[in-house]
Tab-separated table of C-alpha atoms and ligand atoms in Angstrom:
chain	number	residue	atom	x	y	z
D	1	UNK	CA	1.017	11.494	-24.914
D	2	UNK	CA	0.197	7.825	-23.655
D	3	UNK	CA	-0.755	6.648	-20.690
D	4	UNK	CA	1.078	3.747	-18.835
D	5	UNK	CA	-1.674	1.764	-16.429
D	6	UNK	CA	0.087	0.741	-13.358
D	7	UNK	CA	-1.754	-1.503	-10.752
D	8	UNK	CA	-1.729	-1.065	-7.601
D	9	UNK	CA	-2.332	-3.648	-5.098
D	10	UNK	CA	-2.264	-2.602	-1.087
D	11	UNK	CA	-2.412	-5.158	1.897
D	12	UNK	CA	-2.608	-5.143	5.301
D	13	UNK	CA	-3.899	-5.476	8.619
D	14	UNK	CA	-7.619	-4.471	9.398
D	15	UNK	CA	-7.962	-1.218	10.046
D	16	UNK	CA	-4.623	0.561	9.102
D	17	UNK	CA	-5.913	2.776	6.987
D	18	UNK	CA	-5.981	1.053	3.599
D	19	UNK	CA	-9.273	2.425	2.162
D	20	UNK	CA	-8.846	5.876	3.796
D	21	UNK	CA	-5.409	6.137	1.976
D	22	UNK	CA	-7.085	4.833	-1.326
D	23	UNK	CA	-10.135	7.544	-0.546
D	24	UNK	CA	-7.797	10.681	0.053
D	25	UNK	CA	-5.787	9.920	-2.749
D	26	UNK	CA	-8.467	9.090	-5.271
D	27	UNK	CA	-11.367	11.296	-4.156
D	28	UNK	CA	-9.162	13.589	-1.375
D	29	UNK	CA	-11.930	12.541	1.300
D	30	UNK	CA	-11.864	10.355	4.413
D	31	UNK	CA	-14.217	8.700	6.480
D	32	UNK	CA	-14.107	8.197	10.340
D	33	UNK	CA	-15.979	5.067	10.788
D	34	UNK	CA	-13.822	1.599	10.118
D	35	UNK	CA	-16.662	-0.465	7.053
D	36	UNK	CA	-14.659	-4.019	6.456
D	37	UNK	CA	-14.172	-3.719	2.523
D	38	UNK	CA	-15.980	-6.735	1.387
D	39	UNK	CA	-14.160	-8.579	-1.426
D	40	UNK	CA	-12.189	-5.765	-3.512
D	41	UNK	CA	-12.728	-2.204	-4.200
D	42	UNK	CA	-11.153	-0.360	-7.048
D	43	UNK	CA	-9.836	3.290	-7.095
D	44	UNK	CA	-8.703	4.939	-10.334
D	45	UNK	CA	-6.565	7.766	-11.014
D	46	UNK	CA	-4.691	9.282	-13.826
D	47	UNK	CA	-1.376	11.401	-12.439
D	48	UNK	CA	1.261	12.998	-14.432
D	49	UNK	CA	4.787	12.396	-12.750
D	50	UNK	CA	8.105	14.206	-14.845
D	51	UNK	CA	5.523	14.325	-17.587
D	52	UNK	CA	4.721	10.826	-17.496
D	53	UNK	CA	0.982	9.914	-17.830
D	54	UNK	CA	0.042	6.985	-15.717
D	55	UNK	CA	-3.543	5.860	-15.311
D	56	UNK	CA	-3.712	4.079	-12.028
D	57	UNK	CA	-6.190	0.950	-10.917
D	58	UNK	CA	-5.967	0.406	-7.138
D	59	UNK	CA	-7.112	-2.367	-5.688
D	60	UNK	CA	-7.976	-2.349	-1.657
D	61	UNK	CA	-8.426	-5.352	0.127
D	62	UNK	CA	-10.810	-6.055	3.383
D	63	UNK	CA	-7.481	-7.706	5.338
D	64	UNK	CA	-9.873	-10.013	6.836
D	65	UNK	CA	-9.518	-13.368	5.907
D	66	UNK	CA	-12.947	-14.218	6.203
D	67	UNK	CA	-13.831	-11.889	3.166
D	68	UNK	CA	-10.557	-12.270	1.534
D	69	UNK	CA	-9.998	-12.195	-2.265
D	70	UNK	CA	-5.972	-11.483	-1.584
D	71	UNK	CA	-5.523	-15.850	-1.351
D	72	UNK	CA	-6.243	-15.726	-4.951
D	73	UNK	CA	-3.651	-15.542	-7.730
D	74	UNK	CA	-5.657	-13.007	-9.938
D	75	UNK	CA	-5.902	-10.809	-6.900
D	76	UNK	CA	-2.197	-9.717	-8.083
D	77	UNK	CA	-1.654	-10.573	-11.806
D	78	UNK	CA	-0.232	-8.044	-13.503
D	79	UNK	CA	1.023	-5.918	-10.258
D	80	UNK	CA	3.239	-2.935	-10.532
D	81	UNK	CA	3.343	-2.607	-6.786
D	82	UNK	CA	2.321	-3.636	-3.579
D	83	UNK	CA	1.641	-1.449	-0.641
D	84	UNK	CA	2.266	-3.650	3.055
D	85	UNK	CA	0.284	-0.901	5.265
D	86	UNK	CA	0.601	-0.725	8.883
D	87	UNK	CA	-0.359	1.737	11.913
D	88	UNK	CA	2.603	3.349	13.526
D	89	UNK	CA	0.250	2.784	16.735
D	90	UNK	CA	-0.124	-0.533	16.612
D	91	UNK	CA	2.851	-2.637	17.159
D	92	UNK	CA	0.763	-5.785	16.159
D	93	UNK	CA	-0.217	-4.743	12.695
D	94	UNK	CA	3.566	-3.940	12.039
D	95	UNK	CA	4.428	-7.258	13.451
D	96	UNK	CA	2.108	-8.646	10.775
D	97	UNK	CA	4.562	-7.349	7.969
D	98	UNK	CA	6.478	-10.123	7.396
D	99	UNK	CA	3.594	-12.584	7.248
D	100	UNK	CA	1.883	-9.756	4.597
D	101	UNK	CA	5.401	-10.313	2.657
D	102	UNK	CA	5.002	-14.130	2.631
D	103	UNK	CA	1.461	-13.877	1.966
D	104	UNK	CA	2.143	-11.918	-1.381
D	105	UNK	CA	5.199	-13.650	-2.275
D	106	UNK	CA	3.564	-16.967	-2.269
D	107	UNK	CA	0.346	-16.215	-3.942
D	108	UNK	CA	1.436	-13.596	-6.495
D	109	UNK	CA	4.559	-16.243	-7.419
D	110	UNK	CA	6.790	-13.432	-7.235
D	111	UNK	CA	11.018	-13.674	-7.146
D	112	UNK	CA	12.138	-11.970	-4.041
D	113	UNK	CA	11.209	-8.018	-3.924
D	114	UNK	CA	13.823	-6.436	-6.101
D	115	UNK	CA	13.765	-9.024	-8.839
D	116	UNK	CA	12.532	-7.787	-12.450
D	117	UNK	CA	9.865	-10.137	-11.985
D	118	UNK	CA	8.666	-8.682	-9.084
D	119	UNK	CA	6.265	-5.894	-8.383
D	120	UNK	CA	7.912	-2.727	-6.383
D	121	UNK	CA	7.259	-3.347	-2.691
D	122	UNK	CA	6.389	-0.184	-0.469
D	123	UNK	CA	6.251	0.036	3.442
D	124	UNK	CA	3.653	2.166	4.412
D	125	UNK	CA	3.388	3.411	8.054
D	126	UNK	CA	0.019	5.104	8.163
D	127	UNK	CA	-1.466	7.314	10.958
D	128	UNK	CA	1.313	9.625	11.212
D	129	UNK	CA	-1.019	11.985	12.638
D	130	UNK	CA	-0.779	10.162	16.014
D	131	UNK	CA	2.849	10.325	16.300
D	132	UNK	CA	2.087	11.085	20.559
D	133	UNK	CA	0.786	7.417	20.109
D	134	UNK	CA	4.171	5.766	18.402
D	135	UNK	CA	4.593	2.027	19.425
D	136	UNK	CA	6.665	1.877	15.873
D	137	UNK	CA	9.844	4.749	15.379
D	138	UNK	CA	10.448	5.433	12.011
D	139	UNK	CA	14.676	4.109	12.192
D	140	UNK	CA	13.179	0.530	12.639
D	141	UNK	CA	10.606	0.935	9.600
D	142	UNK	CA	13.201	2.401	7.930
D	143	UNK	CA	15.816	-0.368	8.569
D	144	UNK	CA	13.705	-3.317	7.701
D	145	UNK	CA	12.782	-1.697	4.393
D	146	UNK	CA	15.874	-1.218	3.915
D	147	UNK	CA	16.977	-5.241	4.569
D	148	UNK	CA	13.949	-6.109	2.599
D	149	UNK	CA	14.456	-3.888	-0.920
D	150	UNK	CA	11.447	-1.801	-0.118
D	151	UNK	CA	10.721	1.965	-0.237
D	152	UNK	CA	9.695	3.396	2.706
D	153	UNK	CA	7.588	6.053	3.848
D	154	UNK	CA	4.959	7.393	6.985
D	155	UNK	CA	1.505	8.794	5.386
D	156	UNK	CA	-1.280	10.258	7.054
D	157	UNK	CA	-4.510	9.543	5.446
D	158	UNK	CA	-6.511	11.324	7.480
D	159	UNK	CA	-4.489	15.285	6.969
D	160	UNK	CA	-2.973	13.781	3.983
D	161	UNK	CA	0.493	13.878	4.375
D	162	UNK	CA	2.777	12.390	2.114
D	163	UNK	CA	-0.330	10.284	0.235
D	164	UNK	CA	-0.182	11.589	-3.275
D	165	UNK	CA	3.913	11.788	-2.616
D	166	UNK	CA	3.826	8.121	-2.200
D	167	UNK	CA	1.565	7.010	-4.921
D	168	UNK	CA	3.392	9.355	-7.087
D	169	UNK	CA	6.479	8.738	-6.476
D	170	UNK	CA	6.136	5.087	-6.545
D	171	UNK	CA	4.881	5.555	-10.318
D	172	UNK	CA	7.855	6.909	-11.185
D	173	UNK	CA	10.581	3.876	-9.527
D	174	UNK	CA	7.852	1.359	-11.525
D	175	UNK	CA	8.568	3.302	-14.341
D	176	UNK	CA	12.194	3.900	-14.215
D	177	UNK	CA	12.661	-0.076	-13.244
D	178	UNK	CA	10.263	-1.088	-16.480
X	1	LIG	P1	-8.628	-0.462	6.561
X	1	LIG	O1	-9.382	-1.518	7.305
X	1	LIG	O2	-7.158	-0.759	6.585
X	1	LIG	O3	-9.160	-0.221	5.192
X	1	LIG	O4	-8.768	0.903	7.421
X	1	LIG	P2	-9.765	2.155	7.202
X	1	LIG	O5	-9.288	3.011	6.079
X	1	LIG	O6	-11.164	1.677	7.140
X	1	LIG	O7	-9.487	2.956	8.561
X	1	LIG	C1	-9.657	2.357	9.841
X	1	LIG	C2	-9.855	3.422	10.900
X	1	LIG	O8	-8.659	4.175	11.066
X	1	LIG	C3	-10.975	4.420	10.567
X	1	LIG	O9	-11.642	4.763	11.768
X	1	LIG	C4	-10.209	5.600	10.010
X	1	LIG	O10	-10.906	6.797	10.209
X	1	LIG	C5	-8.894	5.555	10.792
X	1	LIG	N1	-7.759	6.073	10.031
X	1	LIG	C6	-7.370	5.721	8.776
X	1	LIG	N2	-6.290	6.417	8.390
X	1	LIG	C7	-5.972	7.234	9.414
X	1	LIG	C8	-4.935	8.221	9.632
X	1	LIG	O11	-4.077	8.496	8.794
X	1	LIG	N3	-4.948	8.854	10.853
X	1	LIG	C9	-5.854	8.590	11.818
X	1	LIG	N4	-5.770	9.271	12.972
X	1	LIG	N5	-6.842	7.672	11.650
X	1	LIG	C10	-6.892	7.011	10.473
X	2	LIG	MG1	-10.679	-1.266	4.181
């Protein structure tokens, strides 16, 4: 059987989660204390979805400007998908969404999300775990993804719930869209 490589790109606010979802679903460990990713760091993974072998490269980005790699073109050539992280505590980083979007969609050159020659776009509300600590309900997520032709989903990075669903199950729309 061959293996189709799919690369992942995943953007975001600092400190959403982005390397602690790459970490649980590449290594299933997690680390407490925030480290600014300096330029890019790569995860690899090889999954089988409906007996489909994929051989994913993930690519996490700091999120900070300052060390930021995600203004360059390359950062995103050849993208199957693009994860827009944000913290469903922190009404600011899902305000940031939009400018994540534009961001992307500029650099990358990409038609608007849902066009062939665009990659798959994925909302990801991380931190699910602090649900007592909501500034962002899930219907409002949901509804924007919705307007914007993404897929949508609320992870947990940190007791791992719904990680390997949604790298998984993204493989599989890539797929089915190729
Ligand atoms: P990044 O800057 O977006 O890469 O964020 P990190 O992965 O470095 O995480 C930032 C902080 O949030 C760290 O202290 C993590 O331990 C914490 N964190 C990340 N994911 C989760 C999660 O799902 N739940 C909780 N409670 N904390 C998380
Ligand atoms: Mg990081």
């Amino acid at each position: 059987m061959s293996f189709i490589r799919l690369k992942y790109n995943i953007v975001g606010d600092p400190a959403v989660g982005k390397t602690n979802l790459v970490l649980r679903f590449t290594a299933d460990s997690y680390k407490e204390a925030h480290e600014a990713t300096i330029g890019v760091d790569f995860g690899f993974k090889q999954v089988t979805v409906n007996d489909q072998a994929f051989k994913l490269q993930i690519w996490d980005t700091p999120g900070e400007e300052k060390f930021c790699c995600c203004g360059s073109r390359l950062y995103y050539r050849g993208s199957s998908c693009i994860f827009f992280v944000y913290d469903i505590t922190s009404k600011e980083s899902y305000e940031r969404i939009p400018y994540w979007i534009e961001q992307v969609t500029t650099i990358g050159n990409f038609g608007p999300s849902g066009a062939d020659d665009c990659p798959v776009f994925v909302l990801i509300g991380n931190k699910s775990d602090l649900a007592v600590n909501r500034e962002v309900s899930f219907e409002q997520a949901k509804k924007f993804a919705d307007k914007h032709n993404m897929i949508f989903t609320e992870t947990s990075a940190k007791s791992s719930c719904n990680v390997e669903e949604v790298f998984e199950s993204t493989a599989a729309c890539v797929y089915e869209k190729a």
